[in-house]
């Protein structure tokens, strides 16, 4: 396969990128001055080398000298370790963290359910989530999936699946735009959704 075509295919796999945008990326790269191109390559390599995935919540974080397997949030002693907020993806965690209205731990599911087949369910980190809950002493689990159809399916599934753990399970309150995503919600809306959880 031509290298141009190959790269278009690879970019098309990026979130929200279709083949048309992917091919624009490729033309951009072709025209990029050599030095900028090399900088980009180095930055991408460094990103992988310097980043680690948290062994508790799956949040990526920059490696530091203390060599902890936990991200800065999980190893922050002032966090409330009795409350767990389950989100779909990294950006949702960041949005909630930015509100400063939540002081507990997180868990990144790594996806959402579009259906309830075994294959769908394999796409989210449900077994790891169950294990985290079993190994800890949470008093509340907040399901903070996005107010989309898939987010709703996922939330209902989680509520059912986590029921045997016998822990209070809450959902974000109303006010988030239906079909929207947490990462695009303004802080005020997200704050009141957190406060209004039930
Ligand atoms: Zn973590």
Tab-separated table of C-alpha atoms and ligand atoms in Angstrom:
chain	number	residue	atom	x	y	z
A	1	UNK	CA	0.000	0.000	0.000
A	2	UNK	CA	1.175	3.541	-0.700
A	3	UNK	CA	2.483	5.216	2.434
A	4	UNK	CA	0.037	8.089	1.935
A	5	UNK	CA	-2.909	5.710	1.838
A	6	UNK	CA	-1.597	3.797	4.825
A	7	UNK	CA	-1.347	6.953	6.910
A	8	UNK	CA	-4.836	8.074	5.922
A	9	UNK	CA	-6.097	4.733	7.178
A	10	UNK	CA	-4.237	5.116	10.458
A	11	UNK	CA	-5.491	8.658	11.067
A	12	UNK	CA	-9.045	7.553	10.291
A	13	UNK	CA	-8.891	5.397	13.404
A	14	UNK	CA	-8.434	8.489	15.617
A	15	UNK	CA	-11.496	9.525	17.631
A	16	UNK	CA	-13.838	11.805	15.649
A	17	UNK	CA	-11.579	11.709	12.545
A	18	UNK	CA	-13.084	10.580	9.252
A	19	UNK	CA	-11.230	9.748	6.029
A	20	UNK	CA	-11.559	13.312	4.693
A	21	UNK	CA	-9.927	14.923	7.727
A	22	UNK	CA	-7.387	12.092	7.807
A	23	UNK	CA	-6.301	12.895	4.265
A	24	UNK	CA	-6.036	16.599	5.162
A	25	UNK	CA	-3.684	15.599	7.984
A	26	UNK	CA	-1.560	13.648	5.549
A	27	UNK	CA	-1.262	16.564	3.096
A	28	UNK	CA	-0.421	18.810	6.011
A	29	UNK	CA	2.383	16.445	7.034
A	30	UNK	CA	3.724	16.251	3.490
A	31	UNK	CA	4.015	20.036	3.359
A	32	UNK	CA	5.395	20.429	6.870
A	33	UNK	CA	8.989	21.774	7.070
A	34	UNK	CA	11.451	19.035	7.955
A	35	UNK	CA	12.238	20.468	11.381
A	36	UNK	CA	8.584	20.721	12.433
A	37	UNK	CA	8.013	17.207	11.192
A	38	UNK	CA	10.896	15.889	13.286
A	39	UNK	CA	9.635	17.790	16.335
A	40	UNK	CA	6.267	16.149	15.927
A	41	UNK	CA	7.818	12.693	15.715
A	42	UNK	CA	9.930	13.327	18.812
A	43	UNK	CA	6.951	14.665	20.761
A	44	UNK	CA	4.892	11.592	19.883
A	45	UNK	CA	7.646	9.237	20.954
A	46	UNK	CA	8.226	11.145	24.159
A	47	UNK	CA	4.521	11.069	24.942
A	48	UNK	CA	4.593	7.291	24.958
A	49	UNK	CA	7.833	7.064	26.885
A	50	UNK	CA	6.841	9.574	29.568
A	51	UNK	CA	3.279	8.447	30.110
A	52	UNK	CA	2.068	5.740	32.370
A	53	UNK	CA	-1.433	4.406	32.975
A	54	UNK	CA	-2.618	4.448	36.593
A	55	UNK	CA	-2.958	0.962	37.998
A	56	UNK	CA	-6.102	1.951	39.898
A	57	UNK	CA	-8.145	4.340	37.761
A	58	UNK	CA	-6.512	3.980	34.301
A	59	UNK	CA	-5.826	7.693	34.089
A	60	UNK	CA	-2.637	8.393	32.100
A	61	UNK	CA	-0.068	10.468	33.935
A	62	UNK	CA	3.445	11.666	33.468
A	63	UNK	CA	6.079	9.443	34.987
A	64	UNK	CA	7.870	11.072	37.872
A	65	UNK	CA	10.872	10.192	39.970
A	66	UNK	CA	8.845	8.528	42.716
A	67	UNK	CA	7.956	5.702	40.324
A	68	UNK	CA	4.479	5.232	41.783
A	69	UNK	CA	2.084	2.996	39.849
A	70	UNK	CA	-0.683	5.426	40.851
A	71	UNK	CA	-1.609	8.719	39.204
A	72	UNK	CA	-1.373	11.982	41.189
A	73	UNK	CA	-5.113	11.890	41.940
A	74	UNK	CA	-5.043	8.359	43.341
A	75	UNK	CA	-1.975	9.009	45.429
A	76	UNK	CA	-3.191	12.355	46.787
A	77	UNK	CA	-3.704	11.780	50.543
A	78	UNK	CA	-6.397	14.468	50.785
A	79	UNK	CA	-8.741	12.610	48.408
A	80	UNK	CA	-11.797	10.985	49.912
A	81	UNK	CA	-11.197	7.271	49.357
A	82	UNK	CA	-14.759	6.280	50.203
A	83	UNK	CA	-16.294	7.635	47.021
A	84	UNK	CA	-15.719	6.503	43.458
A	85	UNK	CA	-16.777	8.300	40.292
A	86	UNK	CA	-17.067	6.111	37.201
A	87	UNK	CA	-16.505	7.918	33.896
A	88	UNK	CA	-16.315	6.847	30.253
A	89	UNK	CA	-13.042	8.455	29.311
A	90	UNK	CA	-10.062	10.535	30.398
A	91	UNK	CA	-11.536	13.890	29.340
A	92	UNK	CA	-14.639	13.326	31.468
A	93	UNK	CA	-12.413	12.803	34.501
A	94	UNK	CA	-10.595	16.053	33.709
A	95	UNK	CA	-13.877	17.979	33.383
A	96	UNK	CA	-15.139	16.754	36.745
A	97	UNK	CA	-11.779	17.342	38.407
A	98	UNK	CA	-11.774	20.911	37.074
A	99	UNK	CA	-15.005	21.767	38.889
A	100	UNK	CA	-13.225	21.314	42.254
A	101	UNK	CA	-16.555	20.067	43.576
A	102	UNK	CA	-15.589	16.436	43.756
A	103	UNK	CA	-12.885	15.122	46.016
A	104	UNK	CA	-13.108	11.367	45.603
A	105	UNK	CA	-11.454	8.787	43.389
A	106	UNK	CA	-12.221	7.945	39.766
A	107	UNK	CA	-12.419	4.944	37.519
A	108	UNK	CA	-12.191	5.209	33.721
A	109	UNK	CA	-14.356	2.620	31.994
A	110	UNK	CA	-12.577	3.062	28.692
A	111	UNK	CA	-15.728	3.013	26.619
A	112	UNK	CA	-19.504	2.802	26.566
A	113	UNK	CA	-22.021	0.131	25.734
A	114	UNK	CA	-23.954	0.419	22.502
A	115	UNK	CA	-25.642	-2.906	23.237
A	116	UNK	CA	-25.620	-5.583	25.881
A	117	UNK	CA	-24.012	-8.454	24.008
A	118	UNK	CA	-21.005	-10.195	25.463
A	119	UNK	CA	-18.865	-8.460	22.857
A	120	UNK	CA	-20.170	-5.031	23.824
A	121	UNK	CA	-19.550	-5.679	27.486
A	122	UNK	CA	-15.993	-6.801	26.839
A	123	UNK	CA	-15.282	-3.272	25.571
A	124	UNK	CA	-15.555	-1.676	29.013
A	125	UNK	CA	-13.432	-2.369	32.105
A	126	UNK	CA	-16.253	-3.872	34.100
A	127	UNK	CA	-14.251	-6.689	35.663
A	128	UNK	CA	-11.543	-4.303	36.810
A	129	UNK	CA	-14.221	-2.011	38.223
A	130	UNK	CA	-15.776	-4.853	40.189
A	131	UNK	CA	-12.379	-5.756	41.537
A	132	UNK	CA	-11.654	-2.174	42.639
A	133	UNK	CA	-14.986	-2.094	44.460
A	134	UNK	CA	-14.375	-5.457	46.092
A	135	UNK	CA	-10.913	-4.485	47.290
A	136	UNK	CA	-11.913	-1.123	48.728
A	137	UNK	CA	-14.422	0.291	51.127
A	138	UNK	CA	-16.516	2.688	49.071
A	139	UNK	CA	-19.606	4.269	50.540
A	140	UNK	CA	-20.837	5.725	47.272
A	141	UNK	CA	-20.336	5.076	43.589
A	142	UNK	CA	-21.259	7.882	41.214
A	143	UNK	CA	-22.006	6.756	37.681
A	144	UNK	CA	-20.996	9.739	35.562
A	145	UNK	CA	-21.506	8.444	32.032
A	146	UNK	CA	-22.478	10.952	29.352
A	147	UNK	CA	-26.151	11.886	28.834
A	148	UNK	CA	-26.223	10.035	25.511
A	149	UNK	CA	-28.088	6.883	24.526
A	150	UNK	CA	-24.953	4.791	25.003
A	151	UNK	CA	-24.103	6.519	28.263
A	152	UNK	CA	-27.589	5.705	29.498
A	153	UNK	CA	-27.333	2.044	28.457
A	154	UNK	CA	-23.990	1.823	30.236
A	155	UNK	CA	-25.289	3.492	33.399
A	156	UNK	CA	-28.270	1.145	33.623
A	157	UNK	CA	-26.056	-1.858	33.058
A	158	UNK	CA	-23.604	-0.732	35.743
A	159	UNK	CA	-26.393	-0.093	38.222
A	160	UNK	CA	-27.666	-3.622	37.697
A	161	UNK	CA	-24.293	-5.279	37.665
A	162	UNK	CA	-22.956	-3.475	40.751
A	163	UNK	CA	-26.099	-3.956	42.794
A	164	UNK	CA	-24.822	-7.067	44.642
A	165	UNK	CA	-21.983	-4.962	46.099
A	166	UNK	CA	-24.622	-3.249	48.217
A	167	UNK	CA	-23.151	0.214	47.979
A	168	UNK	CA	-25.092	3.418	47.407
A	169	UNK	CA	-25.059	4.073	43.659
A	170	UNK	CA	-25.861	7.569	42.388
A	171	UNK	CA	-26.115	9.218	38.982
A	172	UNK	CA	-25.350	12.785	37.992
A	173	UNK	CA	-28.338	15.082	38.435
A	174	UNK	CA	-30.339	16.592	35.615
A	175	UNK	CA	-29.292	19.728	33.807
A	176	UNK	CA	-26.709	18.170	31.528
A	177	UNK	CA	-27.840	18.605	27.930
A	178	UNK	CA	-29.257	15.340	26.559
A	179	UNK	CA	-26.995	13.917	23.893
A	180	UNK	CA	-24.156	16.120	25.090
A	181	UNK	CA	-20.853	15.104	26.590
A	182	UNK	CA	-19.425	15.914	29.999
A	183	UNK	CA	-16.228	17.185	28.463
A	184	UNK	CA	-18.151	19.963	26.675
A	185	UNK	CA	-20.418	20.885	29.582
A	186	UNK	CA	-19.618	24.177	31.274
A	187	UNK	CA	-18.316	23.991	34.822
A	188	UNK	CA	-21.448	25.455	36.366
A	189	UNK	CA	-23.677	22.828	34.751
A	190	UNK	CA	-21.338	20.047	35.776
A	191	UNK	CA	-21.146	21.371	39.313
A	192	UNK	CA	-24.896	21.385	39.730
A	193	UNK	CA	-25.142	17.936	38.143
A	194	UNK	CA	-22.664	16.685	40.747
A	195	UNK	CA	-24.468	18.397	43.602
A	196	UNK	CA	-27.838	17.177	42.365
A	197	UNK	CA	-26.784	13.551	42.071
A	198	UNK	CA	-29.218	10.959	43.310
B	1	LIG	ZN1	-5.368	6.929	39.315
